[in-house]
Short mmCIF file of C-alpha atoms in Angstrom, two decimals:
data_model
loop_
_atom_site.label_atom_id
_atom_site.label_comp_id
_atom_site.label_asym_id
_atom_site.label_seq_id
_atom_site.Cartn_x
_atom_site.Cartn_y
_atom_site.Cartn_z
CA MET A 148 1.61 -19.36 49.85
CA ASN A 149 3.20 -16.12 51.01
CA SER A 150 6.23 -16.58 53.17
CA VAL A 151 6.64 -13.28 54.92
CA LEU A 152 5.94 -14.42 58.42
CA LYS A 153 9.54 -15.62 58.70
CA ALA A 154 10.40 -11.93 58.92
CA ALA A 155 9.30 -12.06 62.55
CA CYS A 156 11.74 -14.78 63.51
CA CYS A 157 14.94 -14.35 61.42
CA ALA A 158 17.22 -11.79 60.04
CA CYS A 159 15.45 -11.18 56.69
CA LEU A 160 12.02 -11.32 55.20
CA LEU A 161 12.26 -13.33 52.03
CA SER A 162 13.17 -16.80 50.76
CA SER A 163 16.62 -15.55 49.57
CA SER A 164 19.36 -18.06 50.22
CA PRO A 165 23.16 -17.71 50.32
CA ALA A 166 25.07 -19.18 47.38
CA PHE A 167 27.77 -21.81 47.50
CA ALA A 168 31.49 -21.23 46.94
CA GLN A 169 34.68 -23.22 47.19
CA ALA A 170 36.41 -20.64 49.37
CA ASP A 171 35.80 -20.31 53.11
CA PRO A 172 34.82 -16.61 53.58
CA GLU A 173 32.87 -17.27 56.83
CA ARG A 174 35.93 -17.77 59.03
CA ASN A 175 36.46 -14.03 59.28
CA LEU A 176 32.86 -13.24 60.08
CA PRO A 177 31.32 -13.00 63.63
CA LEU A 178 29.74 -16.21 64.89
CA TRP A 179 26.65 -14.28 65.78
CA GLU A 180 25.06 -10.85 65.22
CA ILE A 181 22.04 -9.35 67.02
CA GLY A 182 19.91 -6.30 66.06
CA LEU A 183 16.46 -5.21 65.12
CA GLY A 184 14.49 -5.06 61.90
CA GLY A 185 11.40 -3.33 60.68
CA ALA A 186 9.26 -3.80 57.52
CA ALA A 187 6.01 -2.75 55.88
CA LEU A 188 4.44 -5.63 53.88
CA SER A 189 1.37 -6.08 51.68
CA THR A 190 0.20 -9.44 50.24
CA PRO A 191 -3.08 -11.10 49.13
CA ALA A 192 -5.18 -12.48 52.02
CA TYR A 193 -4.61 -15.92 50.47
CA PRO A 194 -3.79 -17.21 46.99
CA GLY A 195 -6.62 -16.12 44.68
CA ALA A 196 -8.16 -13.65 47.06
CA ASP A 197 -9.25 -10.14 46.10
CA GLU A 198 -8.61 -8.53 49.47
CA ARG A 199 -5.06 -7.82 50.89
CA VAL A 200 -3.33 -8.12 54.19
CA SER A 201 -0.98 -5.32 55.10
CA ARG A 202 1.33 -5.21 58.10
CA VAL A 203 4.07 -3.15 59.72
CA LEU A 204 6.45 -5.48 61.68
CA VAL A 205 9.22 -5.11 64.13
CA PHE A 206 11.31 -8.17 64.71
CA PRO A 207 14.65 -9.47 65.96
CA ASN A 208 17.53 -9.38 63.51
CA VAL A 209 19.53 -12.49 64.39
CA VAL A 210 22.31 -14.06 62.49
CA TYR A 211 24.12 -17.25 63.74
CA ARG A 212 26.72 -19.00 61.57
CA GLY A 213 27.11 -22.35 63.25
CA LYS A 214 28.27 -25.41 61.40
CA VAL A 215 24.87 -27.05 61.94
CA LEU A 216 22.41 -24.40 63.34
CA ARG A 217 22.01 -21.42 61.03
CA ALA A 218 19.98 -18.19 61.30
CA ASP A 219 20.49 -15.92 58.33
CA ARG A 220 18.91 -14.55 55.16
CA SER A 221 17.85 -18.13 54.38
CA GLY A 222 15.84 -18.33 57.54
CA ILE A 223 16.26 -20.61 60.59
CA ALA A 224 17.60 -24.06 59.71
CA ALA A 225 19.60 -26.99 60.87
CA ARG A 226 22.09 -27.93 58.17
CA LEU A 227 22.34 -31.77 57.80
CA PHE A 228 24.78 -32.04 54.86
CA SER A 229 26.90 -29.58 52.95
CA SER A 230 29.39 -29.73 50.00
CA ASP A 231 30.62 -27.49 47.27
CA ARG A 232 27.54 -28.33 45.10
CA ALA A 233 24.77 -29.27 47.43
CA GLU A 234 23.30 -28.52 50.93
CA LEU A 235 20.54 -30.21 52.87
CA ASP A 236 18.92 -28.52 55.79
CA VAL A 237 15.73 -28.56 57.84
CA GLY A 238 14.06 -25.12 58.24
CA PHE A 239 11.05 -22.98 58.81
CA ALA A 240 8.92 -20.60 56.74
CA GLY A 241 5.48 -19.10 57.26
CA ALA A 242 2.43 -17.04 56.14
CA LEU A 243 0.54 -14.14 57.64
CA PRO A 244 -3.04 -14.68 59.16
CA SER A 245 -6.22 -13.42 57.48
CA ASP A 246 -9.48 -12.50 59.23
CA SER A 247 -12.48 -13.86 57.30
CA ASP A 248 -14.65 -10.93 58.19
CA GLU A 249 -12.28 -8.75 56.17
CA VAL A 250 -12.62 -11.00 53.07
CA ASP A 251 -15.95 -10.82 51.36
CA GLU A 252 -15.78 -14.32 49.86
CA ARG A 253 -15.00 -15.86 53.33
CA ASP A 254 -17.58 -13.92 55.39
CA GLY A 255 -18.92 -16.20 58.11
CA MET A 256 -16.14 -18.79 57.63
CA PRO A 257 -13.40 -19.58 60.10
CA ASP A 258 -10.34 -17.15 60.06
CA LEU A 259 -7.20 -18.24 58.36
CA GLY A 260 -4.61 -18.35 61.16
CA PRO A 261 -0.83 -17.78 60.82
CA LEU A 262 0.90 -20.79 59.17
CA VAL A 263 4.25 -22.19 60.11
CA GLU A 264 6.00 -24.44 57.54
CA PHE A 265 8.64 -26.93 58.62
CA GLY A 266 10.63 -29.50 56.63
CA PRO A 267 13.72 -30.39 54.67
CA ARG A 268 15.17 -28.35 51.77
CA LEU A 269 17.80 -29.46 49.27
CA LYS A 270 19.83 -26.63 47.66
CA LEU A 271 21.88 -27.21 44.54
CA ARG A 272 24.45 -24.96 42.98
CA LEU A 273 23.73 -25.23 39.20
CA ALA A 274 26.27 -22.83 37.79
CA ASP A 275 28.85 -20.23 38.81
CA LEU A 276 28.48 -17.55 36.14
CA GLY A 277 31.35 -15.40 37.27
CA GLY A 278 31.38 -11.86 38.61
CA LYS A 279 29.54 -12.87 41.86
CA ARG A 280 26.62 -14.33 39.77
CA ARG A 281 25.24 -17.80 40.40
CA LEU A 282 22.34 -20.01 39.54
CA ARG A 283 20.85 -22.34 42.17
CA LEU A 284 17.90 -24.77 42.56
CA GLU A 285 16.00 -25.16 45.86
CA LEU A 286 13.65 -28.11 46.59
CA PRO A 287 11.78 -27.49 49.84
CA LEU A 288 9.18 -29.94 51.26
CA ARG A 289 7.24 -28.39 54.09
CA ALA A 290 4.67 -29.68 56.54
CA VAL A 291 2.17 -26.84 57.32
CA ILE A 292 0.84 -26.10 60.76
CA GLU A 293 -1.79 -23.49 61.60
CA ALA A 294 -1.34 -21.65 64.88
CA ARG A 295 -5.03 -20.77 65.71
CA GLY A 296 -6.54 -21.98 68.90
CA GLY A 297 -3.68 -24.45 69.22
CA LEU A 298 -1.63 -26.11 66.58
CA HIS A 299 -3.35 -27.92 63.72
CA GLY A 300 -1.77 -29.87 60.75
CA ARG A 301 -2.78 -28.33 57.47
CA GLY A 302 -1.05 -30.59 54.94
CA THR A 303 2.23 -30.44 52.92
CA THR A 304 3.66 -28.20 50.22
CA PHE A 305 6.42 -28.65 47.70
CA GLU A 306 7.99 -25.51 46.07
CA PRO A 307 10.79 -26.13 43.52
CA ARG A 308 12.49 -22.79 43.01
CA LEU A 309 15.10 -21.65 40.41
CA ALA A 310 17.09 -18.54 41.47
CA TYR A 311 19.63 -16.21 39.82
CA GLU A 312 21.62 -14.13 42.26
CA MET A 313 24.36 -11.48 42.09
CA ALA A 314 26.24 -9.21 44.41
CA GLY A 315 28.48 -6.14 44.39
CA GLU A 316 31.88 -5.79 45.88
CA ARG A 317 32.20 -6.37 49.59
CA ARG A 318 28.46 -7.24 49.83
CA ARG A 319 27.40 -3.64 49.44
CA TRP A 320 24.37 -4.84 47.48
CA THR A 321 22.68 -8.05 46.53
CA LEU A 322 20.03 -8.95 44.03
CA GLU A 323 18.06 -12.12 43.43
CA ALA A 324 15.39 -13.03 40.82
CA ASN A 325 13.51 -16.38 41.20
CA VAL A 326 10.70 -18.44 39.65
CA SER A 327 8.88 -21.14 41.50
CA ALA A 328 5.74 -23.26 41.61
CA VAL A 329 3.90 -24.29 44.88
CA LEU A 330 2.16 -27.73 44.94
CA GLY A 331 -0.07 -28.65 47.82
CA ASP A 332 -1.73 -31.87 48.97
CA ARG A 333 -5.52 -32.02 49.38
CA LYS A 334 -5.32 -30.97 53.04
CA ILE A 335 -3.69 -27.55 52.41
CA ASN A 336 -5.82 -26.92 49.41
CA ARG A 337 -8.86 -27.54 51.51
CA HIS A 338 -7.56 -24.97 54.02
CA PHE A 339 -7.71 -22.31 51.35
CA TYR A 340 -10.46 -23.30 48.94
CA GLU A 341 -12.92 -25.77 50.44
CA VAL A 342 -16.45 -24.59 51.32
CA ALA A 343 -18.02 -27.02 53.81
CA PRO A 344 -21.84 -27.42 53.49
CA GLN A 345 -22.46 -25.45 56.71
CA TYR A 346 -20.79 -22.45 55.18
CA ALA A 347 -22.49 -22.57 51.82
CA THR A 348 -24.71 -19.67 50.73
CA ALA A 349 -26.61 -18.67 47.62
CA SER A 350 -23.47 -16.97 46.31
CA ARG A 351 -20.99 -19.34 47.79
CA PRO A 352 -21.80 -23.04 46.97
CA ALA A 353 -20.24 -25.95 48.77
CA TYR A 354 -17.01 -26.95 47.17
CA ALA A 355 -14.54 -29.93 47.76
CA ALA A 356 -10.92 -28.99 47.10
CA ASP A 357 -8.43 -31.25 45.29
CA SER A 358 -4.60 -31.54 45.65
CA GLY A 359 -2.37 -30.00 43.01
CA LEU A 360 -0.91 -26.72 41.91
CA LEU A 361 -1.56 -23.74 44.23
CA LEU A 362 0.32 -21.04 42.31
CA THR A 363 3.30 -20.11 40.25
CA ARG A 364 5.50 -17.24 41.27
CA LEU A 365 8.09 -14.72 40.01
CA GLY A 366 10.08 -12.86 42.60
CA LEU A 367 12.68 -10.15 42.94
CA PHE A 368 14.66 -9.38 46.09
CA GLY A 369 17.32 -6.74 46.69
CA SER A 370 19.31 -5.37 49.58
CA ARG A 371 21.91 -2.56 50.05
CA TYR A 372 24.16 -1.68 53.05
CA VAL A 373 23.92 1.99 54.17
CA ASN A 374 26.90 1.39 56.48
CA GLU A 375 28.37 -1.53 58.42
CA ASP A 376 25.35 -1.74 60.73
CA LEU A 377 22.41 -0.71 58.51
CA ARG A 378 20.92 -2.52 55.53
CA LEU A 379 17.89 -1.67 53.39
CA PHE A 380 15.97 -4.44 51.63
CA GLY A 381 12.83 -4.87 49.53
CA TYR A 382 11.01 -7.39 47.56
CA LEU A 383 8.32 -7.65 44.83
CA ARG A 384 6.54 -10.85 43.88
CA PHE A 385 3.97 -11.69 41.22
CA GLU A 386 1.82 -14.78 41.62
CA SER A 387 -0.30 -16.45 38.97
CA TYR A 388 -3.27 -18.62 39.93
CA LYS A 389 -4.23 -19.66 36.41
CA GLY A 390 -4.40 -23.35 35.78
CA THR A 391 -4.37 -24.19 39.46
CA ALA A 392 -6.11 -27.25 40.95
CA ASN A 393 -8.95 -25.28 42.60
CA ARG A 394 -9.66 -22.38 40.23
CA GLU A 395 -13.34 -23.41 40.27
CA SER A 396 -13.69 -22.81 44.03
CA PRO A 397 -16.03 -19.83 44.85
CA LEU A 398 -13.08 -18.63 47.10
CA HIS A 399 -10.87 -18.31 44.00
CA VAL A 400 -11.78 -14.86 42.74
CA LYS A 401 -8.50 -13.54 41.04
CA ASP A 402 -6.09 -15.12 38.62
CA SER A 403 -3.14 -13.11 39.86
CA GLY A 404 -1.73 -11.29 42.88
CA VAL A 405 1.20 -9.02 43.84
CA SER A 406 3.14 -8.93 47.11
CA GLY A 407 5.65 -6.40 48.15
CA GLY A 408 7.59 -4.98 51.12
CA LEU A 409 10.34 -2.58 52.27
CA GLY A 410 12.41 -2.79 55.36
CA LEU A 411 15.53 -1.94 57.31
CA LEU A 412 17.93 -4.18 59.31
CA TRP A 413 20.07 -2.77 62.12
CA THR A 414 22.91 -4.69 63.75
CA PHE A 415 24.05 -3.38 67.20
CA LYS A 416 26.04 -6.35 68.67
CA ARG A 417 28.49 -8.81 67.25
CA SER A 418 30.43 -11.67 68.75
CA ALA A 419 34.23 -11.54 69.15
CA ALA A 420 34.29 -15.28 68.26
CA ARG A 421 34.60 -16.09 64.54
CA ALA A 422 32.46 -18.49 62.53
CA ARG A 423 34.30 -21.79 61.86
CA GLY A 424 32.82 -22.03 58.39
CA THR A 425 32.35 -25.22 56.29
CA ALA A 426 33.88 -24.11 52.90
CA THR A 427 30.51 -23.84 51.32
CA VAL A 428 28.70 -20.60 52.03
CA ASP A 429 29.57 -17.28 50.42
CA PRO A 430 28.07 -14.47 52.57
CA SER A 431 28.59 -12.00 49.61
CA LEU A 432 25.31 -13.36 48.15
#
């Protein structure tokens, strides 16, 4: 699933996480920062769709560097455990809504509302490659909730992700490349791919979805500071839907999809208080 809805509720748009380090660089950084962000995004309406969803978003740019509660490039999370090599938190992600009347294959079916994902994530530092280059593994397990006419449970996803990240001096630029696979239970796959009998047509037969692979993904994310208060960022992501559990669904019409976005973050207020730090997070990445 795409995860760009988190742009509207945290300081950055993508699933890009800070790396681990043995030093404690956060002690000299503000405890919190506040600003505004804006971005233009484009993504498939859902995995395997032919139509796209494009949005221009304006959102709060909030950073909070508490020992437990965190709001940063990694999203909004409560850190439960942290060491030099591992970190466990509970956080949020999400996906943009899609109107069925704008998607030919779903015409006459219920809209796909915005999705909020919530659950634990284990982050492991696999290797420090020197020169501000690191390799990490993330293992997020998320419960998915649809916010459309109330809140409705839509199943569970698991997305193991391997990421390579690097940064320039004094955090002037950052770059991350990652590869991941998204696995879903039967309930979330039904949300995207099932065709109930009452929605079946001559060109869209009824279909019962199965649990299993939703997609595999290659992603690239980068950012660069223009000055102390302004940062540009962008991402590009390629998704493959070949070999997925529900490729025979009449709603699965494409074997690949591309997402992308560009944006700007502006910080206009910082706290005088300094972050206490935990000797684990390196804000240079």
